[in-house]
Coordinates of C-alpha atoms in Angstrom, one line a residue:
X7 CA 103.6 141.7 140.0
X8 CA 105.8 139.1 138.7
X9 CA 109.8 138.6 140.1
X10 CA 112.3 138.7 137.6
X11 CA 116.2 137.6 137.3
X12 CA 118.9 139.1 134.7
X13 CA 120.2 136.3 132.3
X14 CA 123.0 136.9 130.1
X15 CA 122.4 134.7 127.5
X16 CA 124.7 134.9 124.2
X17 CA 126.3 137.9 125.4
X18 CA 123.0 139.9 125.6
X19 CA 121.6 140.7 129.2
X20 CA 117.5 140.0 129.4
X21 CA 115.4 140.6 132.7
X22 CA 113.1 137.3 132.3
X23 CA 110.5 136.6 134.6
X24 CA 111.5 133.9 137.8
X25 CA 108.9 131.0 136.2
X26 CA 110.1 131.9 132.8
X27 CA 114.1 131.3 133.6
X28 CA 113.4 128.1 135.5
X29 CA 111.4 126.7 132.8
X30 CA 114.5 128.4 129.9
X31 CA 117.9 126.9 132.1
X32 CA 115.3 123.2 132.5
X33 CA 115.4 123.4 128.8
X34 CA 118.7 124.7 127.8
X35 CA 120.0 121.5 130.3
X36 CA 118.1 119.0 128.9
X37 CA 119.3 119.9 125.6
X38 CA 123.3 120.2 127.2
X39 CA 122.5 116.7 128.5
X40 CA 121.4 115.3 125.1
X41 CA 124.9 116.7 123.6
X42 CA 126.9 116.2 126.2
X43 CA 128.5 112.9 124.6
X44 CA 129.2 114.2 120.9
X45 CA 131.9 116.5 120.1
X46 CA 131.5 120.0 120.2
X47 CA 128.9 120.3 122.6
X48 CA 129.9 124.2 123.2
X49 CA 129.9 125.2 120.1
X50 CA 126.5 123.2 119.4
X51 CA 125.1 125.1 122.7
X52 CA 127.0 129.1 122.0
X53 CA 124.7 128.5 118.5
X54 CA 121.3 127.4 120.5
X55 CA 121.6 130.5 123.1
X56 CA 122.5 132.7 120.1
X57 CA 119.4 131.9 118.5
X58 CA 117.2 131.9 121.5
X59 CA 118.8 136.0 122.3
X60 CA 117.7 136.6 118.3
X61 CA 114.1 135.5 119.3
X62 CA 114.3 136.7 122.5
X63 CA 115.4 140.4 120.9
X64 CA 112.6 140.1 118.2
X65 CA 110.2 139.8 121.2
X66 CA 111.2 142.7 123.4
X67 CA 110.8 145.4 120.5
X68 CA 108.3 147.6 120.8
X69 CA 109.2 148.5 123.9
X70 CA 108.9 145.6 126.0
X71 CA 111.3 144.9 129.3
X72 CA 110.6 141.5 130.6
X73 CA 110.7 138.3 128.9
X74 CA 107.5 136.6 130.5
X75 CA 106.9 132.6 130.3
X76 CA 104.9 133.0 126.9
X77 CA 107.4 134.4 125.4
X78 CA 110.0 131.6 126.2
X79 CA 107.2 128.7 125.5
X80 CA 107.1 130.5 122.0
X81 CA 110.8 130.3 121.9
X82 CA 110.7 126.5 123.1
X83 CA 108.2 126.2 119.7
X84 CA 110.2 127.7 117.3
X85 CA 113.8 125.6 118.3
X86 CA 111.7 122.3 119.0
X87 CA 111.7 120.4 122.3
X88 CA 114.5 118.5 123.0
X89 CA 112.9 115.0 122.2
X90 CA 112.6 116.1 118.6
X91 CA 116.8 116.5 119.1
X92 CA 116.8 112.5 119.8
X93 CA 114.5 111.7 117.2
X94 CA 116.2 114.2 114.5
X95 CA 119.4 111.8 115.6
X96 CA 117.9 108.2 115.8

């Protein structure tokens, strides 16, 4: 039996698993620090979360309730890590 949290992320409410948040918010702040210089840095994170609740939707069809860690290391694969953010910009 795993705890979970509620998140609203991009307007959308999602029970996620405890270990699964930590490891989502440690990744959505890395990314909000990378930004956090350059113009537009809310706009640049409202389009991140709105594409992480589109994958997260994708992976709760079929009758699923929880997002569990795989599902957000998934996620974290499909948007990149934040280092690939630097090098994209260097």
């Amino acid at each position: 039996m795993n705890k979970t949290v509620t998140a609203n992320i991009s307007g959308v409410v999602f029970h996620i698993e405890t270990d699964a948040y930590e490891k989502l918010h440690q990744y959505l702040n890395t990314i909000r620090k990378y930004f956090r210089d350059s113009g537009g840095t809310d706009e640049i994170m409202a389009d991140i979360e709105a594409r992480i609740a589109e994958l997260f939707k994708e992976k709760l069809e079929g009758g699923r309730d929880v997002i569990t860690m795989e599902n957000v290391q998934q996620v974290v694969e499909v948007m990149g890590e934040p280092e690939q953010y630097m090098d994209e910009d260097a």
